[in-house]
Coordinates of C-alpha atoms in Angstrom, one line a residue:
Chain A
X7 CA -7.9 20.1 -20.0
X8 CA -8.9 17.0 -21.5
X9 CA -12.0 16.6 -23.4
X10 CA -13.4 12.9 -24.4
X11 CA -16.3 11.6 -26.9
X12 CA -16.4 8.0 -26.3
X13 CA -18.7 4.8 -26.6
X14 CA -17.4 3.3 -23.4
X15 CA -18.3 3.2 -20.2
X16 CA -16.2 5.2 -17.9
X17 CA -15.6 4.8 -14.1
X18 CA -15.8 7.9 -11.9
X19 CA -13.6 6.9 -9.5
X20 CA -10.5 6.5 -11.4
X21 CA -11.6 9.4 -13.3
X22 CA -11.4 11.3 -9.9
X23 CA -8.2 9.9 -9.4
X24 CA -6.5 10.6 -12.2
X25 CA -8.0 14.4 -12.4
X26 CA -6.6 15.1 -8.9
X27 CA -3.5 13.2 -9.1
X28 CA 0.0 15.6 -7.9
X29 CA -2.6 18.5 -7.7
X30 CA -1.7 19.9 -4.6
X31 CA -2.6 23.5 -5.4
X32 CA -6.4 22.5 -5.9
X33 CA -8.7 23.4 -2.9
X34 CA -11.7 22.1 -4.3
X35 CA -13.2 19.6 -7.2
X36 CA -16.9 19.9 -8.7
X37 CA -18.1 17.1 -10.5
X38 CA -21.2 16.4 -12.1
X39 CA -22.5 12.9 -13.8
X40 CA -25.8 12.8 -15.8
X41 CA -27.5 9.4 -16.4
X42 CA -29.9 8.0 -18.8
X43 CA -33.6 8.5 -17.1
X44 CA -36.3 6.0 -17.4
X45 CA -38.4 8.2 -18.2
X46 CA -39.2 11.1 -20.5
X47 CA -42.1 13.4 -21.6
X48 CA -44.4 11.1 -19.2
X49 CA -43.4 8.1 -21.3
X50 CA -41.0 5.1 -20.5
X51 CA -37.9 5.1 -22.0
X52 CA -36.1 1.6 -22.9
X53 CA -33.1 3.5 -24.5
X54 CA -31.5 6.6 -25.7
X55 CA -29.2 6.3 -28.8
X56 CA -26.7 9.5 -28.8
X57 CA -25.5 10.6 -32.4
X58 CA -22.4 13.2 -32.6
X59 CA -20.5 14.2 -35.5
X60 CA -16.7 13.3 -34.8
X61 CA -14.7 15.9 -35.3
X62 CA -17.4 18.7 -35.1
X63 CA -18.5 18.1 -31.6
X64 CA -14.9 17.8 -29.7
X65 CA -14.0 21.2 -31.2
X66 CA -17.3 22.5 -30.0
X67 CA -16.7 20.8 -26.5
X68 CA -12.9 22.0 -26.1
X69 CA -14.4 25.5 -26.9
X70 CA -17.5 25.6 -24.3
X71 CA -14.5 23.9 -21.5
X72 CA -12.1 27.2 -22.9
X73 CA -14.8 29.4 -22.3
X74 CA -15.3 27.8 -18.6
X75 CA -11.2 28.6 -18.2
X76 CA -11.7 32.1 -19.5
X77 CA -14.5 33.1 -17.1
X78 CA -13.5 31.3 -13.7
X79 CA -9.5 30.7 -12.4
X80 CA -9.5 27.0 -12.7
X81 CA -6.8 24.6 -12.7
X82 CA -8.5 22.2 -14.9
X83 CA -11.7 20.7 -16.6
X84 CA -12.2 17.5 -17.6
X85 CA -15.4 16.9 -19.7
X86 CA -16.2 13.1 -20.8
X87 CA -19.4 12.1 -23.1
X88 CA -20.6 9.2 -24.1
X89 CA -22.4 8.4 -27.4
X90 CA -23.9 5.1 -28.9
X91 CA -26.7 3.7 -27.7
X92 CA -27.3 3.9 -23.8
X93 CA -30.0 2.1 -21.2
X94 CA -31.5 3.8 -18.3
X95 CA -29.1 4.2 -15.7
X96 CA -26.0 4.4 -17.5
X97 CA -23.6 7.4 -17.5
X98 CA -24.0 9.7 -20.3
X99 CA -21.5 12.5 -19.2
X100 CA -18.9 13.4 -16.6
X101 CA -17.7 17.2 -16.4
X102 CA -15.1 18.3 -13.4
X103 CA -13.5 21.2 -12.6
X104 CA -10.7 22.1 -10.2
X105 CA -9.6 25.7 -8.3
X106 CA -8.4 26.9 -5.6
X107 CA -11.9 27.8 -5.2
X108 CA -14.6 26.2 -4.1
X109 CA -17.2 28.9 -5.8
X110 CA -15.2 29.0 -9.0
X111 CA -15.4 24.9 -9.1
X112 CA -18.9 25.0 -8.4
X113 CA -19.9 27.7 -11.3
X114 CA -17.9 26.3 -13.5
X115 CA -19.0 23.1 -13.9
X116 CA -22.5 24.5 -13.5
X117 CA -22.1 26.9 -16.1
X118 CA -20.4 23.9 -18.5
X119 CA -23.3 21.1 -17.9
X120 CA -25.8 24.5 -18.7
X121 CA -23.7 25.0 -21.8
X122 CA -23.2 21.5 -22.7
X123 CA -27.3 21.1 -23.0
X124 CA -27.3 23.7 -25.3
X125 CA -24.6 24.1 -27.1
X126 CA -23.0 20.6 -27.5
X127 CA -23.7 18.9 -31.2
X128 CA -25.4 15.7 -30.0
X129 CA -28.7 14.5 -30.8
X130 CA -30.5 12.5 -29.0
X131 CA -33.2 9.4 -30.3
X132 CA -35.1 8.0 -27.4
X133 CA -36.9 4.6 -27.6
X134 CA -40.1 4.9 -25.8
X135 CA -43.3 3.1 -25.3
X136 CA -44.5 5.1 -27.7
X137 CA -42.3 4.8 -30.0
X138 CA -39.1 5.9 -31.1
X139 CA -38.6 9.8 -31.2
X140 CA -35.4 12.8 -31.8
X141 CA -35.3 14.7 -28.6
X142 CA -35.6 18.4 -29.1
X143 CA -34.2 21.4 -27.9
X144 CA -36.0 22.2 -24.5
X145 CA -37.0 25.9 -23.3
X146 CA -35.6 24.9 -19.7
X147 CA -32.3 24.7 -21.1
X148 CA -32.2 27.2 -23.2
X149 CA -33.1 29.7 -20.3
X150 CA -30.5 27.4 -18.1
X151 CA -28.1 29.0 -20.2
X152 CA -28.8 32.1 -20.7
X153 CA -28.2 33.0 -17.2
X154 CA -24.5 32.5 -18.2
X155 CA -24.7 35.9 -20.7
X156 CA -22.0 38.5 -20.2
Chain B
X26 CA -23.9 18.9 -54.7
X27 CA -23.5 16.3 -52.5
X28 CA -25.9 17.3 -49.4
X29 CA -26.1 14.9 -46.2
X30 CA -28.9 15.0 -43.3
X31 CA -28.0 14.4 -39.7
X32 CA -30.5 13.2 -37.2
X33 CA -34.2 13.6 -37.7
X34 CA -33.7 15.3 -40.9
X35 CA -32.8 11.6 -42.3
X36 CA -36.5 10.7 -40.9
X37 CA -38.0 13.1 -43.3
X38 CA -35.7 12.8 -46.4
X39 CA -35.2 9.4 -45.7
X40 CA -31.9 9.3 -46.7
X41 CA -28.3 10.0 -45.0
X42 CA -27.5 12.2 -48.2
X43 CA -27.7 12.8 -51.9
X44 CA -26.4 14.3 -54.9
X45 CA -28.8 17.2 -56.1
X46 CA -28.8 17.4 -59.6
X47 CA -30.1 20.8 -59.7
X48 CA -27.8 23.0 -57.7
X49 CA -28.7 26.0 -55.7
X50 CA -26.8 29.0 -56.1
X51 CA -26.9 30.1 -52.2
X52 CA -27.8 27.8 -48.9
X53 CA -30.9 29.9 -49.1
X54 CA -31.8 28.3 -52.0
X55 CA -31.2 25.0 -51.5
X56 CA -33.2 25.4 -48.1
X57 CA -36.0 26.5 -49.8
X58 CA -36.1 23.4 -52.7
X59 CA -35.4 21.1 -49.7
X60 CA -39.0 22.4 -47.8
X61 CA -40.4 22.2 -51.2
X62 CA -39.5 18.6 -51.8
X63 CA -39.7 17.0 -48.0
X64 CA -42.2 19.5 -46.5
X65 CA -42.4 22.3 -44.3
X66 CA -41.3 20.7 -41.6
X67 CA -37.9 20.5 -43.0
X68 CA -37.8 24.2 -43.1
X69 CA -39.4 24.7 -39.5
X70 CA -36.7 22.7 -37.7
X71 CA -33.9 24.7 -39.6
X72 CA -35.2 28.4 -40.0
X73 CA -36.4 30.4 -37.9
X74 CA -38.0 33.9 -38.9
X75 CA -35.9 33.3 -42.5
X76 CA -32.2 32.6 -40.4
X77 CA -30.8 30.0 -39.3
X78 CA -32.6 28.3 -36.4
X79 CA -30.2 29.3 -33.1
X80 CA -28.8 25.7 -32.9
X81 CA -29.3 24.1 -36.0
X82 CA -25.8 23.6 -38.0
X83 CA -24.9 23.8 -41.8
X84 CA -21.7 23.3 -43.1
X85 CA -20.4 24.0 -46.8
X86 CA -17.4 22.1 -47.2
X87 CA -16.5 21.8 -43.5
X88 CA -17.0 25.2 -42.7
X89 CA -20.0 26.6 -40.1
X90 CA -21.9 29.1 -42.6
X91 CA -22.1 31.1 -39.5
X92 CA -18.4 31.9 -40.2
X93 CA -19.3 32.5 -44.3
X94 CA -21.8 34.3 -45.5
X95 CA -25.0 32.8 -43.8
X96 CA -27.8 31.6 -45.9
X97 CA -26.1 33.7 -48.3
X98 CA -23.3 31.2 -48.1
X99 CA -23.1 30.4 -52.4
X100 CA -22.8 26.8 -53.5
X101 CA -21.6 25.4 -56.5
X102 CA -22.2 21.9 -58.1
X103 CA -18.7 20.7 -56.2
X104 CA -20.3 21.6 -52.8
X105 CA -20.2 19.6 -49.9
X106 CA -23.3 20.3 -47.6
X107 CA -24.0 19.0 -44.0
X108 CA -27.3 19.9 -42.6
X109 CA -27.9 19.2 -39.1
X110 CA -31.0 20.0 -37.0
X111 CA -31.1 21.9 -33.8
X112 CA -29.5 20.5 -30.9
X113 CA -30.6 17.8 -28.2
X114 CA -27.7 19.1 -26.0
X115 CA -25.5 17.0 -23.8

């Protein structure tokens, strides 16, 4: 498992690579990548400028991608996010998951992306042509989420 | 007391963090002089209903006060408070 709060760019491929590398047991790999949008609450977005609080927001990530582990057999989840400030079209987060499984690949790394929106400590100021603004908590996700209660 | 602001709540104190001369006794407390000094919006993006607003986060010396006491969490003039508002998500 291998869980990353970075600045940097990263490249999916070699991401890809390296996740699968010697895995021969693995029958299947989800992966999702979310982007910055141009656009947000019907206004134009320039930027987004993601704030975390090292330290705080790894533990909380390593314990959404143990919960993931707990729930579904998986071989292994990687979870990258990026924080800084970020332009439309670059990648803000990578999360992957490998099983034997395609089903338990696919929940998984639904379940952590659904869990990440809600539950990871970032926040999130968006340069817009209105202005600048802090992103708040959305309903959408919230209920995203909630779907995943035991 | 040394109390810091994360996120938005800098925007309304307008400051990263501060040394409050007048300690609170509980988190409750200091919650309740912070809306009185940078508005009720402070309050509304960190309690909800009197608790702790589901996602916002405050820590008293590193700890979650989910994991203390709560609002309930007591404070003492050596204190080290974090607030931060509800999350954005991932």
């Amino acid at each position: 498992m291998a869980i990353r709060v970075q600045a940097g760019d990263f490249d999916v491929g070699a991401e890809y690579a390296a996740f699968t590398a010697g895995r021969t047991s693995v029958g299947g790999v989800a992966m999702f990548v979310g982007l910055v949008r141009d656009i947000a609450g019907g206004a134009s977005v320039s930027a987004m400028t993601l704030e975390h609080y090292p330290g705080m927001t790894e533990k909380q990530l390593e314990t959404i991608a143990e919960e993931a582990r707990r729930r579904w057999p998986l071989d292994d989840v990687l979870v990258i996010h990026r924080h800084g400030r970020l332009e439309p079209g670059d990648r803000i987060v990578m999360v992957a998951t490998a099983s034997a499984h395609r089903d338990a690949a696919f929940e998984s790394c639904r379940f952590l992306m659904d869990w990440l929106k809600t539950k990871a400590p970032f926040w999130k100021l968006e340069a817009t042509s209105e202005g600048e603004r802090w992103v708040e908590a959305k309903e959408s996700d919230d209920a995203a989420a909630a779907r995943w209660a035991e | 007391m040394k109390v810091s602001y994360f996120a938005l709540l800098r925007d309304a104190t307008k400051k990263r963090s501060e040394i409050r001369g007048r300690p609170a006794s509980t988190v409750r407390d200091l919650l309740r002089d912070l809306a009185a000094e940078y508005g009720p919006n402070f309050a509304r993006w960190i309690l909800k209903d009197g608790e702790l607003a589901g996602f916002a986060i405050i820590l008293v010396n590193g700890q979650d006060v989910r994991g203390l006491q709560g609002l309930d969490t007591p404070l003492t003039p050596e204190s080290d408070v974090f607030i931060f508002p509800p999350l954005a998500g991932g």
